[in-house]
mmCIF file of C-alpha atoms in Angstrom:
data_model
loop_
_atom_site.group_PDB
_atom_site.id
_atom_site.type_symbol
_atom_site.label_atom_id
_atom_site.label_comp_id
_atom_site.label_asym_id
_atom_site.label_seq_id
_atom_site.Cartn_x
_atom_site.Cartn_y
_atom_site.Cartn_z
ATOM 1 C CA MET A 144 61.553 86.058 103.513
ATOM 2 C CA ARG A 145 58.780 87.334 105.751
ATOM 3 C CA LEU A 146 57.725 90.963 106.355
ATOM 4 C CA GLY A 147 57.187 92.776 109.593
ATOM 5 C CA ILE A 148 55.983 96.264 110.473
ATOM 6 C CA ASN A 149 57.544 98.488 113.104
ATOM 7 C CA LEU A 150 55.146 101.062 114.693
ATOM 8 C CA GLY A 151 58.006 102.793 116.501
ATOM 9 C CA TYR A 152 57.007 104.855 119.582
ATOM 10 C CA TRP A 153 53.512 105.567 120.783
ATOM 11 C CA GLY A 154 52.168 108.824 121.771
ATOM 12 C CA LEU A 155 53.310 110.972 118.849
ATOM 13 C CA GLY A 156 49.902 111.843 117.581
ATOM 14 C CA MET A 157 49.426 108.963 115.342
ATOM 15 C CA ASP A 158 48.001 106.390 117.722
ATOM 16 C CA ALA A 159 44.722 105.691 115.998
ATOM 17 C CA ASP A 160 46.724 105.484 112.690
ATOM 18 C CA ASN A 161 49.087 102.959 114.195
ATOM 19 C CA ILE A 162 46.216 100.641 114.993
ATOM 20 C CA ALA A 163 44.877 100.943 111.539
ATOM 21 C CA VAL A 164 48.356 100.249 110.251
ATOM 22 C CA ALA A 165 48.720 97.151 112.433
ATOM 23 C CA GLN A 166 45.370 95.818 111.363
ATOM 24 C CA GLU A 167 46.193 96.350 107.588
ATOM 25 C CA ALA A 168 49.387 94.594 108.133
ATOM 26 C CA ASP A 169 47.578 91.737 109.894
ATOM 27 C CA ARG A 170 45.057 91.582 106.763
ATOM 28 C CA LEU A 171 47.965 91.658 104.255
ATOM 29 C CA GLY A 172 49.803 88.680 106.049
ATOM 30 C CA TYR A 173 52.600 90.496 107.573
ATOM 31 C CA ALA A 174 54.373 88.198 110.149
ATOM 32 C CA VAL A 175 54.954 90.533 113.026
ATOM 33 C CA CYS A 176 54.280 94.043 114.488
ATOM 34 C CA TRP A 177 56.906 95.501 116.533
ATOM 35 C CA ALA A 178 56.611 98.408 119.073
ATOM 36 C CA ALA A 179 59.465 100.410 120.687
ATOM 37 C CA GLU A 180 60.134 102.237 123.936
ATOM 38 C CA ALA A 181 62.548 104.716 125.119
ATOM 39 C CA TYR A 182 61.475 107.227 127.690
ATOM 40 C CA GLY A 183 57.880 107.818 126.578
ATOM 41 C CA SER A 184 55.442 105.011 125.826
ATOM 42 C CA ASP A 185 56.262 101.548 127.138
ATOM 43 C CA ALA A 186 56.165 98.732 124.668
ATOM 44 C CA ALA A 187 54.276 96.174 126.732
ATOM 45 C CA THR A 188 51.007 98.320 127.011
ATOM 46 C CA VAL A 189 51.038 99.204 123.336
ATOM 47 C CA LEU A 190 51.595 95.486 122.259
ATOM 48 C CA SER A 191 48.732 94.264 124.449
ATOM 49 C CA TYR A 192 46.497 96.728 122.811
ATOM 50 C CA VAL A 193 47.624 95.821 119.281
ATOM 51 C CA ALA A 194 47.231 92.241 120.130
ATOM 52 C CA ALA A 195 43.591 92.827 121.132
ATOM 53 C CA LYS A 196 42.905 94.666 117.857
ATOM 54 C CA THR A 197 44.583 92.058 115.566
ATOM 55 C CA GLU A 198 43.956 88.371 114.778
ATOM 56 C CA ARG A 199 46.851 86.644 113.307
ATOM 57 C CA ILE A 200 50.000 88.825 113.326
ATOM 58 C CA ASP A 201 52.659 88.403 115.988
ATOM 59 C CA VAL A 202 53.496 91.165 118.281
ATOM 60 C CA GLY A 203 56.975 91.957 119.365
ATOM 61 C CA SER A 204 58.969 94.269 121.645
ATOM 62 C CA ALA A 205 61.625 96.099 119.676
ATOM 63 C CA ILE A 206 62.758 96.504 122.302
ATOM 64 C CA PHE A 207 62.046 96.104 126.023
ATOM 65 C CA GLN A 208 64.953 97.909 127.571
ATOM 66 C CA ILE A 209 67.024 95.842 129.995
ATOM 67 C CA PRO A 210 67.598 98.501 132.517
ATOM 68 C CA ALA A 211 63.787 99.173 132.753
ATOM 69 C CA ARG A 212 62.777 95.895 134.222
ATOM 70 C CA THR A 213 64.122 93.065 136.441
ATOM 71 C CA PRO A 214 64.462 89.938 134.440
ATOM 72 C CA ALA A 215 61.776 88.298 136.452
ATOM 73 C CA MET A 216 59.296 91.083 135.531
ATOM 74 C CA THR A 217 60.309 90.769 131.970
ATOM 75 C CA ALA A 218 59.577 87.012 132.104
ATOM 76 C CA MET A 219 56.186 87.722 133.646
ATOM 77 C CA THR A 220 55.289 90.335 131.065
ATOM 78 C CA ALA A 221 56.332 88.103 128.231
ATOM 79 C CA ALA A 222 54.377 85.206 129.458
ATOM 80 C CA THR A 223 51.323 87.468 130.023
ATOM 81 C CA LEU A 224 51.418 88.913 126.565
ATOM 82 C CA ASP A 225 51.820 85.497 124.917
ATOM 83 C CA THR A 226 48.875 84.182 126.894
ATOM 84 C CA LEU A 227 46.766 87.264 126.073
ATOM 85 C CA SER A 228 47.793 87.152 122.228
ATOM 86 C CA GLY A 229 47.204 83.408 121.908
ATOM 87 C CA GLY A 230 50.834 82.530 121.452
ATOM 88 C CA ARG A 231 51.774 85.452 119.306
ATOM 89 C CA PHE A 232 54.379 87.297 121.361
ATOM 90 C CA ARG A 233 58.023 87.830 120.528
ATOM 91 C CA LEU A 234 60.459 89.125 123.198
ATOM 92 C CA GLY A 235 62.998 91.634 121.850
ATOM 93 C CA LEU A 236 65.629 93.007 124.431
ATOM 94 C CA GLY A 237 68.248 95.651 124.289
ATOM 95 C CA VAL A 238 70.598 97.423 126.689
ATOM 96 C CA SER A 239 69.444 100.940 125.615
ATOM 97 C CA GLY A 240 72.244 103.419 126.112
ATOM 98 C CA PRO A 241 74.152 105.182 128.842
ATOM 99 C CA GLN A 242 71.969 108.322 128.777
ATOM 100 C CA VAL A 243 68.677 106.647 129.137
ATOM 101 C CA SER A 244 69.931 103.810 131.336
ATOM 102 C CA GLU A 245 71.466 106.189 133.931
ATOM 103 C CA GLY A 246 69.427 109.336 133.330
ATOM 104 C CA TRP A 247 65.943 107.779 133.156
ATOM 105 C CA TYR A 248 66.243 104.404 135.032
ATOM 106 C CA GLY A 249 69.014 105.193 137.424
ATOM 107 C CA VAL A 250 70.800 101.961 136.429
ATOM 108 C CA LYS A 251 74.641 102.237 135.792
ATOM 109 C CA PHE A 252 75.606 101.367 132.282
ATOM 110 C CA ASP A 253 78.433 98.996 132.942
ATOM 111 C CA LYS A 254 79.382 95.594 131.553
ATOM 112 C CA PRO A 255 76.409 95.590 129.091
ATOM 113 C CA LEU A 256 77.525 92.070 127.611
ATOM 114 C CA ALA A 257 77.768 90.366 130.905
ATOM 115 C CA ARG A 258 74.539 91.887 132.104
ATOM 116 C CA THR A 259 72.732 90.852 128.872
ATOM 117 C CA ARG A 260 73.903 87.298 129.152
ATOM 118 C CA GLU A 261 72.774 87.035 132.874
ATOM 119 C CA TYR A 262 69.467 88.702 132.182
ATOM 120 C CA VAL A 263 68.599 86.289 129.312
ATOM 121 C CA GLU A 264 69.485 83.403 131.421
ATOM 122 C CA ILE A 265 67.211 84.492 134.154
ATOM 123 C CA VAL A 266 64.372 85.346 131.692
ATOM 124 C CA ARG A 267 64.610 82.012 130.078
ATOM 125 C CA LYS A 268 64.766 80.153 133.409
ATOM 126 C CA ALA A 269 61.693 81.976 134.728
ATOM 127 C CA MET A 270 59.657 81.450 131.398
ATOM 128 C CA SER A 271 60.378 77.901 131.580
ATOM 129 C CA ARG A 272 58.599 77.821 134.916
ATOM 130 C CA GLU A 273 61.612 76.430 136.857
ATOM 131 C CA ARG A 274 61.930 77.536 140.444
ATOM 132 C CA LEU A 275 63.972 80.727 140.124
ATOM 133 C CA VAL A 276 67.405 80.359 141.540
ATOM 134 C CA HIS A 277 70.363 82.435 140.305
ATOM 135 C CA ASP A 278 73.727 83.475 141.695
ATOM 136 C CA GLY A 279 75.395 85.971 139.313
ATOM 137 C CA ALA A 280 77.529 89.099 139.305
ATOM 138 C CA HIS A 281 74.304 91.333 138.648
ATOM 139 C CA TRP A 282 71.454 89.510 140.137
ATOM 140 C CA THR A 283 71.130 86.962 143.111
ATOM 141 C CA LEU A 284 67.765 85.068 143.411
ATOM 142 C CA PRO A 285 66.556 84.732 146.154
ATOM 143 C CA LEU A 286 68.486 87.387 148.104
ATOM 144 C CA PRO A 287 70.658 85.582 150.707
ATOM 145 C CA GLY A 288 69.931 85.806 154.438
ATOM 146 C CA GLY A 289 66.276 86.862 154.022
ATOM 147 C CA PRO A 290 62.764 85.587 153.757
ATOM 148 C CA GLY A 291 62.952 85.032 149.931
ATOM 149 C CA LYS A 292 62.395 81.536 148.603
ATOM 150 C CA PRO A 293 62.735 79.995 145.115
ATOM 151 C CA ILE A 294 59.261 80.412 143.297
ATOM 152 C CA LYS A 295 58.150 79.763 139.837
ATOM 153 C CA LEU A 296 56.021 81.530 137.365
ATOM 154 C CA THR A 297 52.361 80.825 137.778
ATOM 155 C CA VAL A 298 51.362 81.888 134.308
ATOM 156 C CA HIS A 299 51.563 79.241 131.497
ATOM 157 C CA PRO A 300 52.818 80.723 128.196
ATOM 158 C CA VAL A 301 51.065 79.241 125.153
ATOM 159 C CA ARG A 302 54.376 78.050 123.876
ATOM 160 C CA GLU A 303 57.214 76.179 125.676
ATOM 161 C CA ARG A 304 59.807 78.643 124.262
ATOM 162 C CA ILE A 305 58.863 82.324 123.510
ATOM 163 C CA PRO A 306 61.139 83.495 120.774
ATOM 164 C CA LEU A 307 63.785 85.765 122.198
ATOM 165 C CA TYR A 308 65.534 88.517 120.077
ATOM 166 C CA ILE A 309 68.401 90.901 120.954
ATOM 167 C CA ALA A 310 68.965 94.310 119.466
ATOM 168 C CA ALA A 311 72.686 94.461 118.786
ATOM 169 C CA ILE A 312 74.983 96.807 116.779
ATOM 170 C CA GLY A 313 78.606 96.245 118.002
ATOM 171 C CA PRO A 314 80.617 93.197 117.002
ATOM 172 C CA LYS A 315 80.857 91.755 120.520
ATOM 173 C CA ASN A 316 77.181 92.186 121.115
ATOM 174 C CA LEU A 317 76.355 90.661 117.831
ATOM 175 C CA GLU A 318 78.528 87.561 118.687
ATOM 176 C CA LEU A 319 76.621 87.358 122.150
ATOM 177 C CA THR A 320 73.283 87.735 120.306
ATOM 178 C CA GLY A 321 74.151 84.797 118.021
ATOM 179 C CA GLU A 322 75.153 82.721 120.907
ATOM 180 C CA ILE A 323 72.259 83.270 123.384
ATOM 181 C CA ALA A 324 69.212 84.532 121.368
ATOM 182 C CA ASP A 325 66.704 83.155 118.710
ATOM 183 C CA GLY A 326 67.016 86.148 116.531
ATOM 184 C CA TRP A 327 68.610 89.520 115.872
ATOM 185 C CA LEU A 328 66.969 92.923 115.679
ATOM 186 C CA GLY A 329 69.105 95.066 113.407
ATOM 187 C CA ILE A 330 69.074 98.658 112.315
ATOM 188 C CA PHE A 331 70.866 100.614 109.487
ATOM 189 C CA PHE A 332 71.513 97.195 107.865
ATOM 190 C CA SER A 333 72.794 97.220 104.252
ATOM 191 C CA PRO A 334 73.086 94.096 102.228
ATOM 192 C CA GLU A 335 76.465 95.439 100.779
ATOM 193 C CA HIS A 336 77.810 95.583 104.389
ATOM 194 C CA ALA A 337 76.085 92.345 105.612
ATOM 195 C CA ALA A 338 79.396 90.641 106.719
ATOM 196 C CA MET A 339 79.842 93.357 109.500
ATOM 197 C CA SER A 340 76.692 91.935 111.198
ATOM 198 C CA LEU A 341 76.604 88.229 109.978
ATOM 199 C CA ASP A 342 80.233 87.327 110.716
ATOM 200 C CA PRO A 343 80.015 87.983 114.420
ATOM 201 C CA LEU A 344 76.520 86.529 114.542
ATOM 202 C CA THR A 345 77.708 83.416 112.854
ATOM 203 C CA ALA A 346 80.628 83.170 115.233
ATOM 204 C CA GLY A 347 78.122 83.320 118.174
ATOM 205 C CA ARG A 348 76.055 80.585 116.662
ATOM 206 C CA ALA A 349 79.176 78.471 116.427
ATOM 207 C CA LYS A 350 79.912 78.947 120.083
ATOM 208 C CA ALA A 351 76.505 77.491 120.811
ATOM 209 C CA GLY A 352 77.082 74.714 118.471
ATOM 210 C CA GLU A 353 74.628 76.197 116.001
ATOM 211 C CA THR A 354 74.450 77.786 112.582
ATOM 212 C CA LEU A 355 72.383 80.714 111.226
ATOM 213 C CA GLU A 356 69.716 78.065 110.032
ATOM 214 C CA GLY A 357 66.604 78.812 111.951
ATOM 215 C CA PHE A 358 68.007 82.027 113.460
ATOM 216 C CA ASP A 359 65.782 85.005 112.520
ATOM 217 C CA LEU A 360 67.814 87.930 111.008
ATOM 218 C CA CYS A 361 65.327 90.744 111.412
ATOM 219 C CA PRO A 362 66.508 94.230 110.508
ATOM 220 C CA THR A 363 64.166 97.221 110.334
ATOM 221 C CA VAL A 364 64.474 99.319 107.232
ATOM 222 C CA ASN A 365 62.700 102.543 106.388
ATOM 223 C CA LEU A 366 60.366 102.453 103.352
ATOM 224 C CA ALA A 367 59.721 105.407 101.166
ATOM 225 C CA VAL A 368 57.453 104.864 98.141
ATOM 226 C CA GLY A 369 57.699 107.032 95.066
ATOM 227 C CA GLU A 370 59.348 107.678 91.666
ATOM 228 C CA ASP A 371 61.664 110.416 93.007
ATOM 229 C CA ILE A 372 64.458 108.750 94.678
ATOM 230 C CA LYS A 373 66.021 111.934 95.933
ATOM 231 C CA ALA A 374 62.652 113.085 97.619
ATOM 232 C CA GLY A 375 62.584 109.642 99.184
ATOM 233 C CA VAL A 376 66.080 110.079 100.657
ATOM 234 C CA ASP A 377 65.341 113.512 101.779
ATOM 235 C CA ALA A 378 62.287 112.326 103.616
ATOM 236 C CA LEU A 379 64.407 110.012 105.779
ATOM 237 C CA ARG A 380 67.264 112.484 106.440
ATOM 238 C CA SER A 381 66.035 113.651 109.843
ATOM 239 C CA TYR A 382 65.478 110.198 111.078
ATOM 240 C CA ALA A 383 69.100 109.164 110.066
ATOM 241 C CA ALA A 384 70.619 112.369 111.565
ATOM 242 C CA LEU A 385 68.672 111.691 114.972
ATOM 243 C CA TYR A 386 70.247 108.373 115.254
ATOM 244 C CA ILE A 387 73.770 109.125 113.959
ATOM 245 C CA GLY A 388 74.067 112.421 115.646
ATOM 246 C CA GLY A 389 71.873 112.566 118.606
ATOM 247 C CA MET A 390 71.073 109.029 119.897
ATOM 248 C CA GLY A 391 73.684 109.047 122.682
ATOM 249 C CA SER A 392 76.534 111.302 123.738
ATOM 250 C CA LYS A 393 79.464 112.316 121.693
ATOM 251 C CA GLU A 394 81.710 109.694 123.456
ATOM 252 C CA LYS A 395 79.128 106.852 123.196
ATOM 253 C CA ASN A 396 76.705 106.649 120.252
ATOM 254 C CA PHE A 397 76.415 103.217 118.906
ATOM 255 C CA TYR A 398 74.764 104.330 115.571
ATOM 256 C CA HIS A 399 77.446 106.940 114.931
ATOM 257 C CA GLN A 400 80.050 104.215 115.517
ATOM 258 C CA LEU A 401 78.240 101.866 113.210
ATOM 259 C CA THR A 402 78.173 104.527 110.577
ATOM 260 C CA ARG A 403 81.833 104.987 110.771
ATOM 261 C CA ARG A 404 82.554 101.321 110.452
ATOM 262 C CA MET A 405 80.442 101.392 107.244
ATOM 263 C CA GLY A 406 83.111 103.736 105.750
ATOM 264 C CA TYR A 407 81.376 107.097 106.376
ATOM 265 C CA GLU A 408 83.773 108.231 109.093
ATOM 266 C CA GLN A 409 83.979 111.983 107.992
ATOM 267 C CA ALA A 410 80.202 112.266 107.310
ATOM 268 C CA ALA A 411 79.274 110.587 110.651
ATOM 269 C CA ASP A 412 81.481 112.994 112.553
ATOM 270 C CA GLU A 413 79.978 115.967 110.733
ATOM 271 C CA VAL A 414 76.427 114.791 111.291
ATOM 272 C CA GLN A 415 77.184 114.320 115.038
ATOM 273 C CA GLU A 416 78.919 117.688 115.325
ATOM 274 C CA ARG A 417 76.050 119.562 113.733
ATOM 275 C CA TYR A 418 73.304 117.624 115.680
ATOM 276 C CA LEU A 419 74.902 118.224 118.998
ATOM 277 C CA ALA A 420 75.265 121.943 118.170
ATOM 278 C CA ARG A 421 71.468 121.835 117.494
ATOM 279 C CA ASP A 422 71.909 122.465 113.833
ATOM 280 C CA TYR A 423 69.357 119.906 112.931
ATOM 281 C CA ALA A 424 68.828 120.889 109.392
ATOM 282 C CA GLY A 425 72.643 120.982 108.786
ATOM 283 C CA ALA A 426 72.895 117.496 110.388
ATOM 284 C CA ALA A 427 70.186 116.048 108.145
ATOM 285 C CA ALA A 428 71.795 117.661 105.092
ATOM 286 C CA ALA A 429 75.133 115.996 105.941
ATOM 287 C CA VAL A 430 73.912 112.466 106.008
ATOM 288 C CA PRO A 431 75.234 110.999 102.748
ATOM 289 C CA HIS A 432 72.512 110.018 100.096
ATOM 290 C CA ASP A 433 74.275 106.761 99.514
ATOM 291 C CA LEU A 434 74.106 105.639 103.140
ATOM 292 C CA ILE A 435 70.287 106.332 103.383
ATOM 293 C CA ASP A 436 69.675 104.554 100.056
ATOM 294 C CA ALA A 437 71.712 101.533 100.970
ATOM 295 C CA THR A 438 69.952 101.041 104.269
ATOM 296 C CA SER A 439 66.325 101.807 103.107
ATOM 297 C CA LEU A 440 63.909 100.795 100.619
ATOM 298 C CA ILE A 441 63.116 103.718 98.284
ATOM 299 C CA GLY A 442 61.476 103.979 94.966
ATOM 300 C CA ASP A 443 58.764 102.414 92.976
ATOM 301 C CA THR A 444 57.696 98.681 93.440
ATOM 302 C CA ALA A 445 60.167 97.376 90.909
ATOM 303 C CA ARG A 446 63.130 99.145 92.607
ATOM 304 C CA ILE A 447 62.011 98.108 96.051
ATOM 305 C CA ALA A 448 61.625 94.551 94.794
ATOM 306 C CA ASP A 449 65.218 94.508 93.636
ATOM 307 C CA ARG A 450 66.387 95.700 97.045
ATOM 308 C CA MET A 451 64.284 93.161 98.739
ATOM 309 C CA GLN A 452 66.034 90.575 96.796
ATOM 310 C CA ALA A 453 69.413 91.969 97.945
ATOM 311 C CA TYR A 454 68.299 91.651 101.469
ATOM 312 C CA ALA A 455 67.019 88.075 101.030
ATOM 313 C CA ASP A 456 70.336 87.097 99.252
ATOM 314 C CA ALA A 457 72.201 88.589 102.264
ATOM 315 C CA GLY A 458 70.415 86.168 104.554
ATOM 316 C CA VAL A 459 67.545 88.257 106.043
ATOM 317 C CA THR A 460 64.654 86.123 107.053
ATOM 318 C CA THR A 461 62.216 88.747 108.360
ATOM 319 C CA LEU A 462 62.318 92.364 106.835
ATOM 320 C CA THR A 463 60.642 94.749 109.115
ATOM 321 C CA LEU A 464 59.360 97.934 107.408
ATOM 322 C CA ALA A 465 59.055 101.279 108.871
ATOM 323 C CA PRO A 466 56.854 103.096 106.414
ATOM 324 C CA ALA A 467 57.569 106.761 105.790
ATOM 325 C CA GLY A 468 54.772 109.306 105.675
ATOM 326 C CA PHE A 469 52.778 111.511 107.910
ATOM 327 C CA THR A 470 49.293 110.442 106.807
ATOM 328 C CA LEU A 471 47.474 107.044 107.084
ATOM 329 C CA ASP A 472 47.005 106.715 103.319
ATOM 330 C CA GLU A 473 50.781 107.141 102.859
ATOM 331 C CA ARG A 474 51.642 104.438 105.422
ATOM 332 C CA ILE A 475 48.948 102.035 104.074
ATOM 333 C CA LEU A 476 50.148 102.466 100.482
ATOM 334 C CA ALA A 477 53.719 101.743 101.722
ATOM 335 C CA LEU A 478 52.418 98.591 103.485
ATOM 336 C CA ARG A 479 50.713 97.333 100.300
ATOM 337 C CA THR A 480 53.721 98.323 98.081
ATOM 338 C CA GLY A 481 55.837 96.124 100.438
ATOM 339 C CA VAL A 482 53.644 93.072 99.777
ATOM 340 C CA GLU A 483 53.615 93.820 96.044
ATOM 341 C CA ALA A 484 57.349 94.108 95.873
ATOM 342 C CA LEU A 485 57.900 90.903 97.863
ATOM 343 C CA GLU A 486 55.665 89.063 95.399
ATOM 344 C CA ARG A 487 57.371 90.661 92.416
ATOM 345 C CA ALA A 488 60.721 89.550 93.677
ATOM 346 C CA GLY A 489 59.277 85.964 94.185
ATOM 347 C CA LEU A 490 60.005 85.890 97.778
ATOM 348 C CA ALA A 491 56.510 85.618 99.234
#
């Protein structure tokens, strides 16, 4: 099992620290450094900067939002980043959510599965440097009746096939991910609930005539280092409450729905109710201790190593860490502890 690092969003006052974290992860042998985007920093610019400041570590988008770019633009960006980084780019895609898609990008959030399938098909075709022709429900290339003509990408990516990941939560999206992607970007993944994700992913792989062999299972997990387990859990409460309670509307919050499917129906509803009422402290307090502990790495090196073994046993191939802490020293300690725990578990 390999380790990754997730820098999250840029522009939150820790930008210089983020570069130091990426460089330390590079030095320690981490496999990949991911960056996110929502409606602030874009991931492509951040990743180009990180790639320029590192030597060996892969850089990946977790995620590029599908409504933010045409598929051809995504192919151009991926090819450029792969070239600039010397073949170190991984393309992660996701549909985002209705509030961001429609409120920020002005793109209707409809038929996300069909849109994702078509988007990936065009991106792959463009990155393969075929002349771009596509006739689908969401995109038609070239546009009919006009001056457009089939053209092909002029940039030559370093690799013939840039690894493509999809961030998926719901069963149908997970199945689609298994069918059309090279890897899966997960969140709030618990080894004890692994079947919720792996069963539909496996079904999707079977549709493509494949198995999970060679498919990168890559969840992001929060990492809080310390002897006091309760303190570690409490440090992650606000993060969990934001996703479960506030990342979407009351009617459509994928993380809230995931938490309910994991058996925390009552708690998920309470977290959402409190968060939407702007009782953020109450929402954080309502997140179950066991949920945070099950979906994070919390404790000393030995305890973290035991949990890493559980993730490996569940089939995870790249475990992406999101180190908790507000100081650079705390985040660097977490990075180093991650490597020590991986070695202690015999997974390095």
